[in-house]
Amino acid sequence: MKMTGIIFSNVYDASLGDLTMHRTVASLPFGGRYRFVDFVLSNMVNSNISSIGLITKYNYQSLMDHLGSGLEWDLSRKNASFYILPPFASGITNVYRGNLEALSNAVKFLQANKPDYVVMCDTTVICNIDYERALKSHIESGADITVIANRELTAFEADSNDLMLLTDENGMATDLTIGQHPGEGALVGMGMFIMERNFLISIINNYVSRGRYSFEKDFLLSRFVEGDIKIKVYEFGGAVLRNHNIVSYFKNNFKIMKEDIRADIFKRNYPIYTKVRDEAPAFYSESSSVSDCIVADGCTVAGKVEGSVIFRDVTIDEGASIKNSVIMQGTTIGKGAKIENAIIDKDVTVTPGAVLIGGSSSPVIVHKGDTI
Amino acid sequence: MIKGKRKECIAMLLAGGQGSRLTVLTEKMAKPAVPFGGKYRIIDFPLSNCVNSGIDTVGIMTQYQPLELNAYIGTGSPWGLNRIFGGVHILPPYARSKKSEWYKGTANAIYQNINFVNRYDPEYVLVLSGDHIYKMDYDKMLQFHKKKNADCTIAVLDVPLLEASRFGIMNTNDDDSIYEFEEKPKKPKSTKASMGVYLFNWSVLKQYLIEDEADPDSSNDFGKNIIPNLLKDKKALYAYGFDGYWKDVGTIKSLWEANMDLIDPNVPIEIKDDNFKIYARNNAEPPTLFAKTSDVKNSLIAEGCIIKGAVKDSVISSGTVVGEGAIVLNSVIMPNAIIKSGAVIKYAIVGEESVIGENAKLGEFPAKVNASKKDITVVGRKTNLKPGEVVTQ
């Protein structure tokens, strides 16, 4: 059984505030050399999904620049490709009223693609998942729709958009809430759904035309409450990093430094692909000190780096110290600068001696291209 | 093939040699496929030079253990050499209706591929070898070649007089024309050493290849036959002086030295150069993770590694794991090696996917400051050292 993939690139732009001012959520840098979209795109490619539609609306230049022809994800082939699906010119407002509205861009794409099933995903949830196994479970369950979910073991603060589900012993949903804990043993939705292609097309056509735009609230919840649809919950056991807002994004960058989470997300046989930049390996000078951090290719490190994520092509001069921070691609940290609890966007110049200190749950954010 | 289209200059890369002086490192792969500099293979340098010089058609002649190299080159897309007309082509020896034979020598390898070159109908053919580390703009050499109206231009490097007897030496006139070529002369008359980079007018080269093939006594070699024959016939041969970094990495010692040159700020080879990138096939590895216990100084470390121990004055290739308490000094670790905790590695080359067991000891500081080649300890590909094992030269 084959699947088509649908990816939402900017439904949740607003929640990541400053970082998505000039880019879609999908193109937000993460984990030292990736963008959010790399994870879901690689998962789809590794699950043998060969036709993928990326729904986008605005700010998608950086996304298109990142993806190019799709060659680096092995999607530039005669029988595998991805499509960027911008909206048709129409008078609708700048922000989506919901993901169903976003999906209305994709109806033609869905109609043109033969596979019987569709998996649709946000890009804000980072994991390494095999959708083929989820599809197998979906078909076996006989459900109308499968919600991919996991159990959050540590204290979990639900976001207003999180689906929470209780299941019976067969994994069929018995209760469904949005943004609130329904009770002991609840699973949390990962923004990933599997269903038949024709079923999804009929949902889009029926709901959007009646002014109902949220897949989860207007369709899933209301139809489930009425007992119209059967929902299978596919429990995913691997590491899951949810990026609801800047604070969770900031903390998740550090989580991939934990060896077990790293091993779970970056698997040799299920690689995460990204745009290749042909950078040289990173150079660490005699004066460098690196501990408890991740560093990508192309960096030159002469300063001290601790508990941080350093993206490609970052230069850290002698005497600079970086602690508990995320430094994005192409940034230069001058001599003696001190940075703590910060998210420094791409191509920033931190002048020698500058000091930037944020709080551990309220990081300082420096915008792309700025000079500090 | 697109009829009527042609290329001004194409490159022919000799990658068939065994590289036996690299001992265990070339048991299972051709020398050009040997890993270098953390994320590269030797062949990335001549290939990237071609691309950066505007040459988009490269024939790679392979013969010895070609599988690794073939897989690495693939369609050529990592170098931008997947072209509709041109691009990179692997050229193994092939069977013909009358006779089938291996490549007998460097000249014979190109002789057997005359038809390949003719497809592109080039004015010039650049002959390269796959065992040198250097960054060179061949276009400048081509402009020199045109200006001199040369039949053949040979790139030369000024070497110290004391070392000149290790190289093929070009003796030149004031106008850079070559009047004599001496292979490893006992008493060198000049210090212009051949870099193994030859640029020919294709019509001239083709004629000499055919004549050379007809000579049963020839060893079908550029240095031994083609160049001397051109000189004998008073063809226009010129030496093009190159003043950048160049290193033959044909031995364990020189391969180790070339890697060390990358971390020596006084050596003019810069691999981080946006205007002249060295391209390589990418393996989709995550960024390198440094644990709290890591201690890294003066080293080049590629992506996909997990470093928990100490790394000093070393080149660590992608996917390497250095365990807690392990020490790596003045060494080259090739891709995906695992250095278990407590292991100590000094002045060594560790082959791809090898495992150095807990507390094993590999290599030692050279007895003399001026290390001889015996002082570098080498562990081959996929070789395991048992816990506590001690290996020195």
CSV table of N, CA, C and O in Angstrom, one decimal, chain A residues 30-34 71 256-259 262 266-268 271-300 306 309-315, chain B residues 37-40 77-78 82 262-265 271-274 277-280 282-306 308 312-313 316 318-320 336:
chain,number,residue,atom,x,y,z
A,30,PHE,N,17.2,23.8,13.2
A,30,PHE,CA,17.1,23.0,14.4
A,30,PHE,C,18.3,22.0,14.5
A,30,PHE,O,18.6,21.4,13.4
A,31,GLY,N,18.8,21.8,15.6
A,31,GLY,CA,19.8,20.7,15.8
A,31,GLY,C,21.1,20.8,15.1
A,31,GLY,O,21.7,19.8,14.8
A,32,GLY,N,21.6,22.0,14.9
A,32,GLY,CA,22.9,22.2,14.4
A,32,GLY,C,23.1,22.2,12.9
A,32,GLY,O,24.0,22.9,12.4
A,33,ARG,N,22.3,21.5,12.2
A,33,ARG,CA,22.4,21.6,10.7
A,33,ARG,C,21.1,21.4,10.0
A,33,ARG,O,21.1,21.3,8.7
A,34,TYR,N,20.0,21.3,10.7
A,34,TYR,CA,18.8,20.9,10.0
A,34,TYR,C,17.8,22.1,10.0
A,34,TYR,O,18.0,23.1,10.7
A,71,LEU,N,16.8,17.1,-4.5
A,71,LEU,CA,17.9,16.1,-4.8
A,71,LEU,C,18.5,15.5,-3.5
A,71,LEU,O,18.7,14.3,-3.4
A,256,ILE,N,18.7,17.1,22.1
A,256,ILE,CA,19.4,16.1,21.2
A,256,ILE,C,20.8,15.9,21.5
A,256,ILE,O,21.5,15.2,20.9
A,257,MET,N,21.3,16.6,22.5
A,257,MET,CA,22.7,16.3,23.0
A,257,MET,C,22.7,15.1,23.9
A,257,MET,O,23.8,14.6,24.2
A,258,LYS,N,21.5,14.8,24.4
A,258,LYS,CA,21.5,13.5,25.3
A,258,LYS,C,21.7,12.3,24.3
A,258,LYS,O,21.0,12.2,23.3
A,259,GLU,N,22.6,11.5,24.7
A,259,GLU,CA,23.0,10.4,23.8
A,259,GLU,C,21.8,9.5,23.4
A,259,GLU,O,21.7,9.1,22.2
A,262,ARG,N,19.6,11.4,20.9
A,262,ARG,CA,20.4,11.5,19.6
A,262,ARG,C,20.3,10.2,18.9
A,262,ARG,O,20.1,10.2,17.7
A,266,PHE,N,18.7,10.3,15.2
A,266,PHE,CA,19.6,10.1,14.1
A,266,PHE,C,20.0,8.7,14.0
A,266,PHE,O,21.0,8.2,14.6
A,267,LYS,N,19.3,7.9,13.1
A,267,LYS,CA,19.6,6.5,12.9
A,267,LYS,C,20.3,6.4,11.6
A,267,LYS,O,19.9,6.9,10.6
A,268,ARG,N,21.3,5.5,11.6
A,268,ARG,CA,22.1,5.3,10.4
A,268,ARG,C,21.2,4.8,9.3
A,268,ARG,O,21.4,5.1,8.1
A,271,PRO,N,18.4,7.8,7.9
A,271,PRO,CA,19.1,9.1,8.1
A,271,PRO,C,18.1,10.3,8.0
A,271,PRO,O,17.1,10.2,7.3
A,272,ILE,N,18.6,11.4,8.6
A,272,ILE,CA,17.9,12.7,8.4
A,272,ILE,C,18.7,13.5,7.4
A,272,ILE,O,19.9,13.8,7.6
A,273,TYR,N,18.1,13.8,6.3
A,273,TYR,CA,18.8,14.5,5.2
A,273,TYR,C,18.6,16.0,5.4
A,273,TYR,O,17.6,16.4,5.9
A,274,THR,N,19.5,16.7,4.8
A,274,THR,CA,19.4,18.2,4.8
A,274,THR,C,20.2,18.7,3.6
A,274,THR,O,20.8,17.9,2.9
A,275,LYS,N,20.0,20.0,3.4
A,275,LYS,CA,20.8,20.6,2.3
A,275,LYS,C,22.3,20.5,2.5
A,275,LYS,O,22.8,20.8,3.6
A,276,VAL,N,23.0,20.1,1.5
A,276,VAL,CA,24.4,19.9,1.7
A,276,VAL,C,25.1,21.2,1.3
A,276,VAL,O,24.8,21.9,0.3
A,277,ARG,N,26.0,21.7,2.2
A,277,ARG,CA,26.7,22.9,2.0
A,277,ARG,C,28.2,22.8,1.7
A,277,ARG,O,28.9,23.8,1.5
A,278,ASP,N,28.6,21.6,1.6
A,278,ASP,CA,30.1,21.4,1.3
A,278,ASP,C,31.0,22.2,2.2
A,278,ASP,O,31.9,22.8,1.7
A,279,GLU,N,30.7,22.2,3.5
A,279,GLU,CA,31.6,22.9,4.4
A,279,GLU,C,32.8,21.9,4.8
A,279,GLU,O,32.6,20.7,4.8
A,280,ALA,N,33.9,22.5,5.1
A,280,ALA,CA,35.0,21.7,5.6
A,280,ALA,C,34.7,21.3,7.0
A,280,ALA,O,33.9,21.8,7.7
A,281,PRO,N,35.4,20.2,7.5
A,281,PRO,CA,35.2,19.8,8.9
A,281,PRO,C,35.5,21.0,9.8
A,281,PRO,O,36.3,21.9,9.5
A,282,ALA,N,34.9,20.9,11.0
A,282,ALA,CA,35.2,22.0,12.0
A,282,ALA,C,36.6,22.0,12.5
A,282,ALA,O,37.2,20.9,12.7
A,283,PHE,N,37.2,23.1,12.7
A,283,PHE,CA,38.5,23.2,13.3
A,283,PHE,C,38.5,23.8,14.7
A,283,PHE,O,37.8,24.8,15.0
A,284,TYR,N,39.2,23.1,15.6
A,284,TYR,CA,39.2,23.5,17.0
A,284,TYR,C,40.7,23.9,17.3
A,284,TYR,O,41.6,23.1,17.1
A,285,SER,N,40.9,25.1,17.7
A,285,SER,CA,42.3,25.6,17.8
A,285,SER,C,42.8,25.2,19.2
A,285,SER,O,42.1,24.6,20.0
A,286,GLU,N,44.1,25.6,19.4
A,286,GLU,CA,44.8,25.3,20.6
A,286,GLU,C,44.0,25.9,21.8
A,286,GLU,O,44.0,25.4,22.9
A,287,SER,N,43.4,27.1,21.6
A,287,SER,CA,42.8,27.8,22.7
A,287,SER,C,41.3,27.4,22.9
A,287,SER,O,40.6,27.9,23.8
A,288,SER,N,40.8,26.4,22.1
A,288,SER,CA,39.4,26.1,22.2
A,288,SER,C,39.1,25.2,23.4
A,288,SER,O,40.0,24.5,23.9
A,289,SER,N,37.8,25.2,23.8
A,289,SER,CA,37.4,24.3,24.9
A,289,SER,C,35.9,24.0,24.6
A,289,SER,O,35.1,24.9,24.6
A,290,VAL,N,35.6,22.8,24.3
A,290,VAL,CA,34.3,22.4,23.9
A,290,VAL,C,33.8,21.3,24.9
A,290,VAL,O,34.5,20.3,25.0
A,291,SER,N,32.7,21.5,25.5
A,291,SER,CA,32.2,20.4,26.3
A,291,SER,C,30.7,20.4,26.3
A,291,SER,O,30.1,21.5,26.3
A,292,ASP,N,30.1,19.2,26.3
A,292,ASP,CA,28.6,19.1,26.4
A,292,ASP,C,27.9,20.0,25.3
A,292,ASP,O,27.1,20.8,25.6
A,293,CYS,N,28.3,19.8,24.0
A,293,CYS,CA,27.7,20.6,23.0
A,293,CYS,C,27.7,19.9,21.7
A,293,CYS,O,28.3,18.8,21.6
A,294,ILE,N,27.0,20.4,20.7
A,294,ILE,CA,27.1,19.8,19.4
A,294,ILE,C,27.5,20.9,18.4
A,294,ILE,O,27.1,22.1,18.5
A,295,VAL,N,28.4,20.5,17.5
A,295,VAL,CA,29.0,21.5,16.6
A,295,VAL,C,28.9,20.9,15.2
A,295,VAL,O,29.3,19.7,14.9
A,296,ALA,N,28.5,21.7,14.2
A,296,ALA,CA,28.4,21.2,12.8
A,296,ALA,C,29.6,21.6,12.0
A,296,ALA,O,30.6,22.2,12.5
A,297,ASP,N,29.7,21.1,10.8
A,297,ASP,CA,30.8,21.4,9.9
A,297,ASP,C,31.0,22.9,9.6
A,297,ASP,O,30.1,23.7,9.7
A,298,GLY,N,32.2,23.2,9.2
A,298,GLY,CA,32.5,24.5,8.7
A,298,GLY,C,32.8,25.5,9.8
A,298,GLY,O,33.0,26.7,9.6
A,299,CYS,N,32.7,25.1,11.1
A,299,CYS,CA,33.0,26.0,12.2
A,299,CYS,C,34.5,26.2,12.5
A,299,CYS,O,35.3,25.3,12.2
A,300,THR,N,34.8,27.3,13.0
A,300,THR,CA,36.2,27.5,13.5
A,300,THR,C,36.0,27.9,15.0
A,300,THR,O,35.5,29.0,15.3
A,306,GLU,N,30.0,25.7,25.8
A,306,GLU,CA,29.5,24.8,26.8
A,306,GLU,C,28.0,24.6,26.7
A,306,GLU,O,27.3,25.7,26.6
A,309,VAL,N,24.4,24.5,21.1
A,309,VAL,CA,24.3,24.0,19.8
A,309,VAL,C,24.9,25.0,18.8
A,309,VAL,O,24.4,26.1,18.7
A,310,ILE,N,25.9,24.5,18.0
A,310,ILE,CA,26.6,25.4,17.1
A,310,ILE,C,26.3,24.9,15.7
A,310,ILE,O,26.7,23.8,15.3
A,311,PHE,N,25.6,25.8,14.9
A,311,PHE,CA,25.3,25.4,13.5
A,311,PHE,C,26.5,25.5,12.6
A,311,PHE,O,27.6,26.0,13.0
A,312,ARG,N,26.3,25.3,11.3
A,312,ARG,CA,27.4,25.3,10.3
A,312,ARG,C,28.0,26.7,10.1
A,312,ARG,O,27.3,27.7,10.2
A,313,ASP,N,29.3,26.7,9.9
A,313,ASP,CA,30.0,27.9,9.5
A,313,ASP,C,29.9,29.0,10.5
A,313,ASP,O,29.9,30.2,10.2
A,314,VAL,N,30.0,28.6,11.8
A,314,VAL,CA,30.0,29.6,12.8
A,314,VAL,C,31.5,29.8,13.3
A,314,VAL,O,32.3,28.8,13.3
A,315,THR,N,31.9,31.1,13.5
A,315,THR,CA,33.3,31.3,13.9
A,315,THR,C,33.2,31.8,15.4
A,315,THR,O,32.5,32.8,15.7
B,37,GLY,N,41.5,14.0,5.3
B,37,GLY,CA,41.0,15.3,5.9
B,37,GLY,C,39.7,15.3,6.5
B,37,GLY,O,39.0,16.3,6.5
B,38,GLY,N,39.3,14.2,7.1
B,38,GLY,CA,38.1,14.2,7.9
B,38,GLY,C,36.8,13.8,7.2
B,38,GLY,O,36.0,13.0,7.6
B,39,LYS,N,36.6,14.4,6.0
B,39,LYS,CA,35.4,14.1,5.3
B,39,LYS,C,35.6,13.9,3.8
B,39,LYS,O,34.6,13.7,3.1
B,40,TYR,N,36.8,13.9,3.4
B,40,TYR,CA,37.1,13.8,1.9
B,40,TYR,C,37.7,12.4,1.6
B,40,TYR,O,38.0,11.7,2.5
B,77,SER,N,26.9,13.8,-8.8
B,77,SER,CA,26.1,14.9,-8.4
B,77,SER,C,26.8,15.7,-7.2
B,77,SER,O,26.7,16.9,-7.2
B,78,PRO,N,27.5,15.0,-6.3
B,78,PRO,CA,28.1,15.8,-5.2
B,78,PRO,C,29.1,16.9,-5.7
B,78,PRO,O,29.4,17.8,-5.1
B,82,ASN,N,27.1,15.8,-12.7
B,82,ASN,CA,26.0,15.0,-13.4
B,82,ASN,C,25.4,15.9,-14.5
B,82,ASN,O,24.5,16.6,-14.3
B,262,LEU,N,46.8,20.0,7.4
B,262,LEU,CA,45.5,20.7,7.5
B,262,LEU,C,45.3,21.4,8.8
B,262,LEU,O,44.6,22.4,8.9
B,263,ILE,N,46.0,21.0,9.8
B,263,ILE,CA,45.8,21.6,11.1
B,263,ILE,C,47.0,22.5,11.5
B,263,ILE,O,47.1,23.0,12.6
B,264,ASP,N,48.0,22.6,10.6
B,264,ASP,CA,49.1,23.4,10.8
B,264,ASP,C,48.9,24.8,10.2
B,264,ASP,O,48.8,24.9,9.0
B,265,PRO,N,48.7,25.8,11.0
B,265,PRO,CA,48.4,27.2,10.4
B,265,PRO,C,49.5,27.7,9.5
B,265,PRO,O,49.3,28.6,8.7
B,271,ILE,N,41.3,24.3,3.5
B,271,ILE,CA,40.2,23.6,2.9
B,271,ILE,C,38.9,24.3,3.2
B,271,ILE,O,37.9,24.1,2.5
B,272,LYS,N,38.9,25.3,4.1
B,272,LYS,CA,37.7,26.1,4.3
B,272,LYS,C,37.8,27.4,3.4
B,272,LYS,O,38.5,28.3,3.8
B,273,ASP,N,37.3,27.3,2.2
B,273,ASP,CA,37.5,28.4,1.3
B,273,ASP,C,36.2,28.5,0.4
B,273,ASP,O,36.0,27.6,-0.5
B,274,ASP,N,35.4,29.4,0.7
B,274,ASP,CA,34.1,29.5,-0.1
B,274,ASP,C,34.3,29.7,-1.6
B,274,ASP,O,33.4,29.4,-2.3
B,277,LYS,N,35.7,25.6,-3.1
B,277,LYS,CA,35.3,24.5,-2.2
B,277,LYS,C,35.8,23.2,-2.6
B,277,LYS,O,35.9,22.9,-3.8
B,278,ILE,N,36.2,22.3,-1.7
B,278,ILE,CA,36.4,20.9,-2.0
B,278,ILE,C,35.1,20.2,-1.7
B,278,ILE,O,34.6,20.2,-0.6
B,279,TYR,N,34.6,19.6,-2.8
B,279,TYR,CA,33.3,18.9,-2.7
B,279,TYR,C,33.5,17.4,-2.3
B,279,TYR,O,34.6,16.8,-2.7
B,280,ALA,N,32.6,16.8,-1.7
B,280,ALA,CA,32.7,15.4,-1.3
B,280,ALA,C,31.3,14.9,-1.2
B,280,ALA,O,30.3,15.6,-1.1
B,282,ASN,N,28.2,13.4,0.6
B,282,ASN,CA,27.8,13.6,2.0
B,282,ASN,C,27.0,12.4,2.5
B,282,ASN,O,26.3,11.7,1.8
B,283,ASN,N,27.3,12.2,3.8
B,283,ASN,CA,26.7,11.0,4.4
B,283,ASN,C,25.5,11.2,5.4
B,283,ASN,O,25.2,10.3,6.1
B,284,ALA,N,25.0,12.4,5.4
B,284,ALA,CA,23.8,12.7,6.2
B,284,ALA,C,24.1,12.3,7.7
B,284,ALA,O,23.3,11.6,8.3
B,285,GLU,N,25.2,12.8,8.2
B,285,GLU,CA,25.5,12.6,9.6
B,285,GLU,C,25.1,13.8,10.4
B,285,GLU,O,25.2,14.9,10.0
B,286,PRO,N,24.6,13.6,11.7
B,286,PRO,CA,24.3,14.7,12.5
B,286,PRO,C,25.6,15.4,13.0
B,286,PRO,O,26.7,14.9,12.8
B,287,PRO,N,25.5,16.7,13.5
B,287,PRO,CA,26.7,17.4,14.0
B,287,PRO,C,27.4,16.5,15.1
B,287,PRO,O,26.8,15.7,15.7
B,288,THR,N,28.6,16.9,15.3
B,288,THR,CA,29.4,16.1,16.3
B,288,THR,C,29.0,16.5,17.7
B,288,THR,O,28.8,17.7,18.0
B,289,LEU,N,29.0,15.5,18.5
B,289,LEU,CA,28.6,15.6,19.9
B,289,LEU,C,29.8,15.6,20.8
B,289,LEU,O,30.6,14.6,20.7
B,290,PHE,N,30.0,16.6,21.6
B,290,PHE,CA,31.1,16.6,22.6
B,290,PHE,C,30.5,16.4,24.0
B,290,PHE,O,29.6,17.2,24.4
B,291,ALA,N,31.0,15.4,24.7
B,291,ALA,CA,30.5,15.2,26.1
B,291,ALA,C,31.2,16.1,27.0
B,291,ALA,O,32.1,16.8,26.6
B,292,LYS,N,30.7,16.2,28.3
B,292,LYS,CA,31.3,17.0,29.3
B,292,LYS,C,32.8,16.7,29.5
B,292,LYS,O,33.6,17.5,29.8
B,293,THR,N,33.1,15.4,29.3
B,293,THR,CA,34.5,14.9,29.5
B,293,THR,C,35.5,15.2,28.4
B,293,THR,O,36.6,14.8,28.5
B,294,SER,N,35.0,15.7,27.3
B,294,SER,CA,35.9,15.9,26.1
B,294,SER,C,36.9,17.0,26.3
B,294,SER,O,36.7,17.9,27.1
B,295,ASP,N,38.0,16.8,25.6
B,295,ASP,CA,39.1,17.8,25.7
B,295,ASP,C,39.7,17.8,24.3
B,295,ASP,O,40.4,16.9,23.9
B,296,VAL,N,39.5,18.9,23.6
B,296,VAL,CA,39.9,19.0,22.2
B,296,VAL,C,40.8,20.2,21.9
B,296,VAL,O,40.4,21.3,22.3
B,297,LYS,N,41.9,19.9,21.3
B,297,LYS,CA,42.8,21.0,21.0
B,297,LYS,C,43.4,20.8,19.6
B,297,LYS,O,43.8,19.7,19.3
B,298,ASN,N,43.6,21.9,18.9
B,298,ASN,CA,44.2,21.9,17.6
B,298,ASN,C,43.9,20.7,16.7
B,298,ASN,O,44.8,19.9,16.3
B,299,SER,N,42.6,20.5,16.4
B,299,SER,CA,42.2,19.3,15.6
B,299,SER,C,41.1,19.7,14.7
B,299,SER,O,40.4,20.7,14.8
B,300,LEU,N,41.0,18.8,13.6
B,300,LEU,CA,40.0,19.0,12.6
B,300,LEU,C,39.0,17.8,12.9
B,300,LEU,O,39.4,16.6,12.9
B,301,ILE,N,37.7,18.1,13.1
B,301,ILE,CA,36.8,17.0,13.4
B,301,ILE,C,35.5,17.1,12.6
B,301,ILE,O,34.9,18.2,12.5
B,302,ALA,N,35.2,16.1,11.8
B,302,ALA,CA,34.1,16.1,10.9
B,302,ALA,C,32.8,15.8,11.6
B,302,ALA,O,32.8,15.6,12.9
B,303,GLU,N,31.7,15.8,10.9
B,303,GLU,CA,30.4,15.6,11.6
B,303,GLU,C,30.1,14.1,11.9
B,303,GLU,O,30.8,13.3,11.4
B,304,GLY,N,29.2,13.9,12.7
B,304,GLY,CA,28.7,12.5,13.0
B,304,GLY,C,29.6,11.8,14.1
B,304,GLY,O,29.4,10.6,14.3
B,305,CYS,N,30.5,12.6,14.7
B,305,CYS,CA,31.3,11.9,15.8
B,305,CYS,C,30.7,12.1,17.1
B,305,CYS,O,29.9,13.0,17.4
B,306,ILE,N,31.2,11.2,18.1
B,306,ILE,CA,30.9,11.4,19.5
B,306,ILE,C,32.2,11.4,20.2
B,306,ILE,O,32.9,10.5,20.1
B,308,LYS,N,34.2,11.9,23.6
B,308,LYS,CA,34.2,11.9,25.1
B,308,LYS,C,35.6,12.0,25.7
B,308,LYS,O,35.7,12.3,26.9
B,312,LYS,N,44.0,15.6,20.5
B,312,LYS,CA,45.0,16.7,20.3
B,312,LYS,C,45.8,16.6,19.0
B,312,LYS,O,46.2,15.4,18.7
B,313,ASP,N,45.9,17.6,18.2
B,313,ASP,CA,46.7,17.6,17.0
B,313,ASP,C,46.4,16.5,16.1
B,313,ASP,O,47.2,15.8,15.6
B,316,ILE,N,40.0,13.9,12.8
B,316,ILE,CA,39.0,12.9,13.1
B,316,ILE,C,37.9,12.9,12.0
B,316,ILE,O,37.3,13.9,11.8
B,318,SER,N,34.4,11.6,9.9
B,318,SER,CA,33.0,11.5,10.3
B,318,SER,C,32.6,10.2,10.8
B,318,SER,O,33.2,9.1,10.4
B,319,GLY,N,31.7,10.2,11.8
B,319,GLY,CA,31.2,9.0,12.4
B,319,GLY,C,32.1,8.3,13.4
B,319,GLY,O,31.9,7.2,13.8
B,320,THR,N,33.2,8.9,13.8
B,320,THR,CA,34.1,8.3,14.8
B,320,THR,C,33.6,8.5,16.2
B,320,THR,O,33.0,9.5,16.5
B,336,ASN,N,34.2,6.4,10.8
B,336,ASN,CA,33.4,5.3,11.5
B,336,ASN,C,34.3,4.4,12.4
B,336,ASN,O,33.9,3.3,12.6
